[in-house]
mmCIF file of C-alpha atoms and ligand atoms in Angstrom:
data_model
loop_
_atom_site.group_PDB
_atom_site.id
_atom_site.type_symbol
_atom_site.label_atom_id
_atom_site.label_comp_id
_atom_site.label_asym_id
_atom_site.label_seq_id
_atom_site.Cartn_x
_atom_site.Cartn_y
_atom_site.Cartn_z
ATOM 1 C CA UNK A 11 96.612 107.145 106.138
ATOM 2 C CA UNK A 12 96.949 107.953 102.427
ATOM 3 C CA UNK A 13 97.263 111.562 101.356
ATOM 4 C CA UNK A 14 94.070 113.151 100.114
ATOM 5 C CA UNK A 15 93.899 114.552 96.570
ATOM 6 C CA UNK A 16 92.341 117.918 95.799
ATOM 7 C CA UNK A 17 92.101 118.478 92.051
ATOM 8 C CA UNK A 18 90.917 121.712 90.470
ATOM 9 C CA UNK A 19 88.862 121.507 87.298
ATOM 10 C CA UNK A 20 89.162 124.936 85.707
ATOM 11 C CA UNK A 21 86.873 123.827 82.854
ATOM 12 C CA UNK A 22 86.898 126.373 79.979
ATOM 13 C CA UNK A 23 88.000 129.284 82.134
ATOM 14 C CA UNK A 24 91.185 131.286 82.365
ATOM 15 C CA UNK A 25 93.507 133.596 80.479
ATOM 16 C CA UNK A 26 97.272 133.956 80.535
ATOM 17 C CA UNK A 27 96.948 136.792 83.020
ATOM 18 C CA UNK A 28 94.275 135.223 85.229
ATOM 19 C CA UNK A 29 96.070 131.855 85.352
ATOM 20 C CA UNK A 30 99.255 133.482 86.509
ATOM 21 C CA UNK A 31 97.540 135.508 89.238
ATOM 22 C CA UNK A 32 95.559 132.491 90.468
ATOM 23 C CA UNK A 33 98.519 130.125 90.452
ATOM 24 C CA UNK A 34 100.884 132.554 92.150
ATOM 25 C CA UNK A 35 98.218 133.224 94.792
ATOM 26 C CA UNK A 36 97.826 129.512 95.424
ATOM 27 C CA UNK A 37 101.546 128.861 95.642
ATOM 28 C CA UNK A 38 101.977 131.750 98.090
ATOM 29 C CA UNK A 39 99.132 130.469 100.275
ATOM 30 C CA UNK A 40 99.841 126.751 100.146
ATOM 31 C CA UNK A 41 103.252 126.553 101.751
ATOM 32 C CA UNK A 42 104.067 122.845 101.784
ATOM 33 C CA UNK A 43 100.664 121.121 101.537
ATOM 34 C CA UNK A 44 100.298 117.749 103.219
ATOM 35 C CA UNK A 45 97.811 116.626 100.581
ATOM 36 C CA UNK A 46 98.238 116.231 96.830
ATOM 37 C CA UNK A 47 97.000 119.257 94.876
ATOM 38 C CA UNK A 48 96.501 119.205 91.105
ATOM 39 C CA UNK A 49 95.311 121.835 88.639
ATOM 40 C CA UNK A 50 93.474 120.471 85.576
ATOM 41 C CA UNK A 51 93.631 123.298 83.070
ATOM 42 C CA UNK A 52 92.554 123.934 79.468
ATOM 43 C CA UNK A 53 95.050 122.318 77.096
ATOM 44 C CA UNK A 54 96.187 125.581 75.516
ATOM 45 C CA UNK A 55 97.567 126.688 78.880
ATOM 46 C CA UNK A 56 99.611 123.555 79.646
ATOM 47 C CA UNK A 57 102.915 125.144 78.584
ATOM 48 C CA UNK A 58 102.271 128.218 80.709
ATOM 49 C CA UNK A 59 101.203 126.085 83.657
ATOM 50 C CA UNK A 60 104.151 123.703 83.347
ATOM 51 C CA UNK A 61 106.339 126.729 83.847
ATOM 52 C CA UNK A 62 104.280 128.177 86.711
ATOM 53 C CA UNK A 63 104.184 124.825 88.534
ATOM 54 C CA UNK A 64 107.859 124.065 88.081
ATOM 55 C CA UNK A 65 108.540 124.209 91.842
ATOM 56 C CA UNK A 66 106.487 121.006 92.207
ATOM 57 C CA UNK A 67 104.100 122.266 94.896
ATOM 58 C CA UNK A 68 101.144 121.279 92.717
ATOM 59 C CA UNK A 69 100.749 118.759 89.923
ATOM 60 C CA UNK A 70 99.525 119.537 86.437
ATOM 61 C CA UNK A 71 96.416 117.953 84.966
ATOM 62 C CA UNK A 72 94.488 118.046 81.703
ATOM 63 C CA UNK A 73 90.743 117.821 81.185
ATOM 64 C CA UNK A 74 90.465 115.249 78.405
ATOM 65 C CA UNK A 75 92.533 112.924 76.279
ATOM 66 C CA UNK A 76 92.208 111.186 72.926
ATOM 67 C CA UNK A 77 91.561 107.467 72.819
ATOM 68 C CA UNK A 78 94.122 107.355 69.970
ATOM 69 C CA UNK A 79 97.882 107.602 70.181
ATOM 70 C CA UNK A 80 98.488 109.671 67.008
ATOM 71 C CA UNK A 81 97.219 110.277 63.513
ATOM 72 C CA UNK A 82 94.335 111.841 61.619
ATOM 73 C CA UNK A 83 92.215 112.959 64.581
ATOM 74 C CA UNK A 84 91.828 116.704 64.092
ATOM 75 C CA UNK A 85 91.555 118.622 67.324
ATOM 76 C CA UNK A 86 92.531 115.728 69.588
ATOM 77 C CA UNK A 87 95.436 115.567 72.035
ATOM 78 C CA UNK A 88 97.405 112.410 72.835
ATOM 79 C CA UNK A 89 98.901 111.127 76.057
ATOM 80 C CA UNK A 90 102.378 111.522 74.630
ATOM 81 C CA UNK A 91 101.706 115.189 73.932
ATOM 82 C CA UNK A 92 100.382 115.734 77.439
ATOM 83 C CA UNK A 93 103.429 114.003 78.894
ATOM 84 C CA UNK A 94 105.699 116.476 77.110
ATOM 85 C CA UNK A 95 104.146 119.201 79.231
ATOM 86 C CA UNK A 96 104.590 117.373 82.525
ATOM 87 C CA UNK A 97 100.946 116.353 82.853
ATOM 88 C CA UNK A 98 100.390 113.913 85.703
ATOM 89 C CA UNK A 99 96.579 113.643 85.789
ATOM 90 C CA UNK A 100 93.821 113.744 83.208
ATOM 91 C CA UNK A 101 90.088 114.013 83.844
ATOM 92 C CA UNK A 102 88.260 111.353 81.852
ATOM 93 C CA UNK A 103 84.507 110.972 81.389
ATOM 94 C CA UNK A 104 83.467 114.224 83.031
ATOM 95 C CA UNK A 105 79.668 114.495 82.849
ATOM 96 C CA UNK A 106 79.987 117.583 80.645
ATOM 97 C CA UNK A 107 81.855 115.467 78.082
ATOM 98 C CA UNK A 108 79.443 112.566 78.461
ATOM 99 C CA UNK A 109 76.550 114.996 77.953
ATOM 100 C CA UNK A 110 77.817 117.467 75.327
ATOM 101 C CA UNK A 111 80.176 115.182 73.428
ATOM 102 C CA UNK A 112 78.178 111.966 73.732
ATOM 103 C CA UNK A 113 81.032 110.098 75.411
ATOM 104 C CA UNK A 114 79.903 106.549 76.104
ATOM 105 C CA UNK A 115 81.031 104.264 78.923
ATOM 106 C CA UNK A 116 83.019 102.282 76.352
ATOM 107 C CA UNK A 117 84.823 105.365 75.037
ATOM 108 C CA UNK A 118 85.615 106.520 78.566
ATOM 109 C CA UNK A 119 87.051 103.071 79.300
ATOM 110 C CA UNK A 120 89.288 103.257 76.210
ATOM 111 C CA UNK A 121 90.502 106.730 77.170
ATOM 112 C CA UNK A 122 91.387 105.399 80.621
ATOM 113 C CA UNK A 123 93.359 102.605 78.955
ATOM 114 C CA UNK A 124 95.216 105.133 76.836
ATOM 115 C CA UNK A 125 96.038 107.326 79.820
ATOM 116 C CA UNK A 126 97.328 104.406 81.875
ATOM 117 C CA UNK A 127 99.410 103.090 78.986
ATOM 118 C CA UNK A 128 100.960 106.537 78.652
ATOM 119 C CA UNK A 129 101.760 106.894 82.344
ATOM 120 C CA UNK A 130 99.144 109.544 83.178
ATOM 121 C CA UNK A 131 96.725 108.986 86.064
ATOM 122 C CA UNK A 132 93.126 109.197 84.869
ATOM 123 C CA UNK A 133 90.584 110.845 87.168
ATOM 124 C CA UNK A 134 87.550 108.857 86.076
ATOM 125 C CA UNK A 135 84.238 110.628 86.664
ATOM 126 C CA UNK A 136 81.039 108.758 87.406
ATOM 127 C CA UNK A 137 77.713 110.098 88.591
ATOM 128 C CA UNK A 138 73.978 110.035 88.197
ATOM 129 C CA UNK A 139 71.597 112.695 86.891
ATOM 130 C CA UNK A 140 68.808 114.060 89.063
ATOM 131 C CA UNK A 141 66.236 111.977 87.169
ATOM 132 C CA UNK A 142 68.287 108.847 87.767
ATOM 133 C CA UNK A 143 68.635 109.617 91.497
ATOM 134 C CA UNK A 144 64.924 110.256 91.802
ATOM 135 C CA UNK A 145 64.222 106.987 90.027
ATOM 136 C CA UNK A 146 66.390 105.163 92.562
ATOM 137 C CA UNK A 147 69.034 104.308 89.945
ATOM 138 C CA UNK A 148 72.097 105.979 91.497
ATOM 139 C CA UNK A 149 73.922 102.787 92.451
ATOM 140 C CA UNK A 150 73.096 101.046 89.198
ATOM 141 C CA UNK A 151 74.362 104.002 87.129
ATOM 142 C CA UNK A 152 77.655 104.583 88.911
ATOM 143 C CA UNK A 153 78.378 100.853 89.055
ATOM 144 C CA UNK A 154 77.712 100.511 85.324
ATOM 145 C CA UNK A 155 80.028 103.442 84.536
ATOM 146 C CA UNK A 156 82.829 102.087 86.717
ATOM 147 C CA UNK A 157 82.316 98.492 85.531
ATOM 148 C CA UNK A 158 83.114 99.515 81.954
ATOM 149 C CA UNK A 159 86.424 100.968 83.112
ATOM 150 C CA UNK A 160 87.244 97.946 85.280
ATOM 151 C CA UNK A 161 86.393 95.545 82.472
ATOM 152 C CA UNK A 162 88.710 97.290 80.001
ATOM 153 C CA UNK A 163 91.594 97.829 82.389
ATOM 154 C CA UNK A 164 91.896 94.686 84.514
ATOM 155 C CA UNK A 165 94.509 94.811 87.254
ATOM 156 C CA UNK A 166 95.666 98.321 86.155
ATOM 157 C CA UNK A 167 92.500 99.614 87.778
ATOM 158 C CA UNK A 168 94.446 100.166 90.994
ATOM 159 C CA UNK A 169 96.272 103.032 89.228
ATOM 160 C CA UNK A 170 93.220 105.217 88.622
ATOM 161 C CA UNK A 171 91.468 107.915 90.626
ATOM 162 C CA UNK A 172 87.660 107.709 90.764
ATOM 163 C CA UNK A 173 85.615 110.909 91.077
ATOM 164 C CA UNK A 174 82.016 110.554 92.205
ATOM 165 C CA UNK A 175 80.289 113.575 90.715
ATOM 166 C CA UNK A 176 76.506 113.584 90.962
ATOM 167 C CA UNK A 177 75.501 115.482 87.818
ATOM 168 C CA UNK A 178 72.790 117.400 89.685
ATOM 169 C CA UNK A 179 75.418 118.820 92.038
ATOM 170 C CA UNK A 180 77.886 120.059 89.412
ATOM 171 C CA UNK A 181 77.938 123.824 89.131
ATOM 172 C CA UNK A 182 74.484 124.072 90.699
ATOM 173 C CA UNK A 183 75.382 125.001 94.260
ATOM 174 C CA UNK A 184 73.554 121.830 95.394
ATOM 175 C CA UNK A 185 75.978 119.525 97.138
ATOM 176 C CA UNK A 186 75.340 115.908 97.953
ATOM 177 C CA UNK A 187 75.137 115.638 101.723
ATOM 178 C CA UNK A 188 78.146 114.028 103.325
ATOM 179 C CA UNK A 189 75.968 110.999 104.033
ATOM 180 C CA UNK A 190 74.695 110.726 100.432
ATOM 181 C CA UNK A 191 78.233 111.028 99.085
ATOM 182 C CA UNK A 192 79.682 108.523 101.572
ATOM 183 C CA UNK A 193 77.002 105.968 100.668
ATOM 184 C CA UNK A 194 77.976 106.071 96.994
ATOM 185 C CA UNK A 195 81.700 106.109 97.753
ATOM 186 C CA UNK A 196 81.268 102.973 99.875
ATOM 187 C CA UNK A 197 79.512 101.253 96.956
ATOM 188 C CA UNK A 198 82.356 102.227 94.608
ATOM 189 C CA UNK A 199 84.959 101.035 97.126
ATOM 190 C CA UNK A 200 83.280 97.619 97.335
ATOM 191 C CA UNK A 201 83.187 97.409 93.552
ATOM 192 C CA UNK A 202 86.901 98.188 93.381
ATOM 193 C CA UNK A 203 87.621 95.646 96.099
ATOM 194 C CA UNK A 204 85.942 92.977 94.022
ATOM 195 C CA UNK A 205 88.170 93.933 91.078
ATOM 196 C CA UNK A 206 91.583 94.382 92.677
ATOM 197 C CA UNK A 207 93.458 93.444 95.814
ATOM 198 C CA UNK A 208 94.749 97.029 95.851
ATOM 199 C CA UNK A 209 91.434 98.864 96.050
ATOM 200 C CA UNK A 210 92.558 100.813 99.114
ATOM 201 C CA UNK A 211 95.165 102.482 96.932
ATOM 202 C CA UNK A 212 92.527 104.015 94.653
ATOM 203 C CA UNK A 213 91.512 107.508 95.763
ATOM 204 C CA UNK A 214 87.758 108.065 95.449
ATOM 205 C CA UNK A 215 87.210 111.817 95.402
ATOM 206 C CA UNK A 216 83.941 113.743 95.534
ATOM 207 C CA UNK A 217 82.960 116.509 93.110
ATOM 208 C CA UNK A 218 79.865 118.673 92.908
ATOM 209 C CA UNK A 219 79.733 122.187 94.357
ATOM 210 C CA UNK A 220 82.422 121.432 96.923
ATOM 211 C CA UNK A 221 83.285 124.706 98.615
ATOM 212 C CA UNK A 222 84.990 126.218 101.637
ATOM 213 C CA UNK A 223 81.882 125.716 103.767
ATOM 214 C CA UNK A 224 81.111 122.062 103.025
ATOM 215 C CA UNK A 225 84.549 120.591 102.313
ATOM 216 C CA UNK A 226 85.460 119.667 105.885
ATOM 217 C CA UNK A 227 82.395 117.512 106.435
ATOM 218 C CA UNK A 228 82.653 115.810 103.065
ATOM 219 C CA UNK A 229 86.365 115.141 103.455
ATOM 220 C CA UNK A 230 85.839 113.666 106.938
ATOM 221 C CA UNK A 231 83.875 110.722 105.506
ATOM 222 C CA UNK A 232 85.570 107.332 105.622
ATOM 223 C CA UNK A 233 85.573 106.731 101.873
ATOM 224 C CA UNK A 234 86.020 110.279 100.595
ATOM 225 C CA UNK A 235 89.672 110.636 99.700
ATOM 226 C CA UNK A 236 89.603 114.137 98.289
ATOM 227 C CA UNK A 237 87.746 116.440 95.957
ATOM 228 C CA UNK A 238 87.394 117.452 92.336
ATOM 229 C CA UNK A 239 86.565 121.131 92.530
ATOM 230 C CA UNK A 240 85.128 123.259 89.724
ATOM 231 C CA UNK A 241 83.829 126.747 90.510
ATOM 232 C CA UNK A 242 85.550 127.128 93.872
ATOM 233 C CA UNK A 243 88.932 126.283 92.348
ATOM 234 C CA UNK A 244 88.940 129.595 90.479
ATOM 235 C CA UNK A 245 89.078 131.629 93.686
ATOM 236 C CA UNK A 246 92.349 131.613 95.588
ATOM 237 C CA UNK A 247 90.931 131.791 99.118
ATOM 238 C CA UNK A 248 88.140 129.285 98.506
ATOM 239 C CA UNK A 249 90.468 126.736 96.979
ATOM 240 C CA UNK A 250 93.050 127.228 99.727
ATOM 241 C CA UNK A 251 90.354 126.660 102.358
ATOM 242 C CA UNK A 252 89.331 123.382 100.700
ATOM 243 C CA UNK A 253 92.953 122.261 100.527
ATOM 244 C CA UNK A 254 93.439 123.080 104.197
ATOM 245 C CA UNK A 255 90.445 120.857 105.079
ATOM 246 C CA UNK A 256 92.110 117.995 103.205
ATOM 247 C CA UNK A 257 95.463 118.596 104.804
ATOM 248 C CA UNK A 258 94.197 117.955 108.342
HETATM 249 C C1 PEP B 304 83.385 119.732 88.211
HETATM 250 O O1 PEP B 304 83.219 120.355 87.170
HETATM 251 O O2 PEP B 304 84.043 118.689 88.193
HETATM 252 C C2 PEP B 304 82.774 120.248 89.427
HETATM 253 C C3 PEP B 304 82.749 119.495 90.482
HETATM 254 O O3 PEP B 304 82.260 121.524 89.354
HETATM 255 P P1 PEP B 304 81.663 122.390 90.570
HETATM 256 O O4 PEP B 304 82.614 122.249 91.725
HETATM 257 O O5 PEP B 304 81.590 123.775 90.038
HETATM 258 O O6 PEP B 304 80.332 121.806 90.888
#
């Protein structure tokens, strides 16, 4: 059985002091985790976090990447820069970036290409809004979002992580039921299988108000290979509880 992945998305939270306390608390509580644990942190804290994570217990992740390699792109950060700080994962196409920064499926696909070319594993987020779910468009939406990434990346698609994050469940306290999440994960798995012979290698993680109380049931589903955790990743005990569910 492949190891599950639990990735924290700190979003725009943290401070030098808070990051240190949180990370030291996690390291003390984790011991030697039997799942992969990653912390995706704001870019300004990558140097601090590279240092704090130097024992290798957890991997370092970023929250976005430029589609360009270098040049006149004020404010953007390249794969090469992220690599210098030991970044192993990058979140791409989070719904907050799709919504607030108008990131299109095509742009997300190009960012995935850039991450893969630079040796960083993209955690590619897909998910439907509440209106889309209520209109019965969930499958169509997530398949369209993933298809753009598959189309642009060909056989390299086996090197990505997919995160199913229903937009209506992010930061709202409303979680998809284990059954709802599993149904979408199974659809995504089939889509990956049609694209690569190595689809089983691709972790499909769930994100959307995952917490200490619901993680075990979600993570027990056949096609849920881990979690992308926002709010609950900022609290030592909550995040440790989620990790322990994935480590079973
Ligand atoms: C996220 O931002 O990716 C996320 C899943 O957030 P939350 O866990 O707070 O819903």
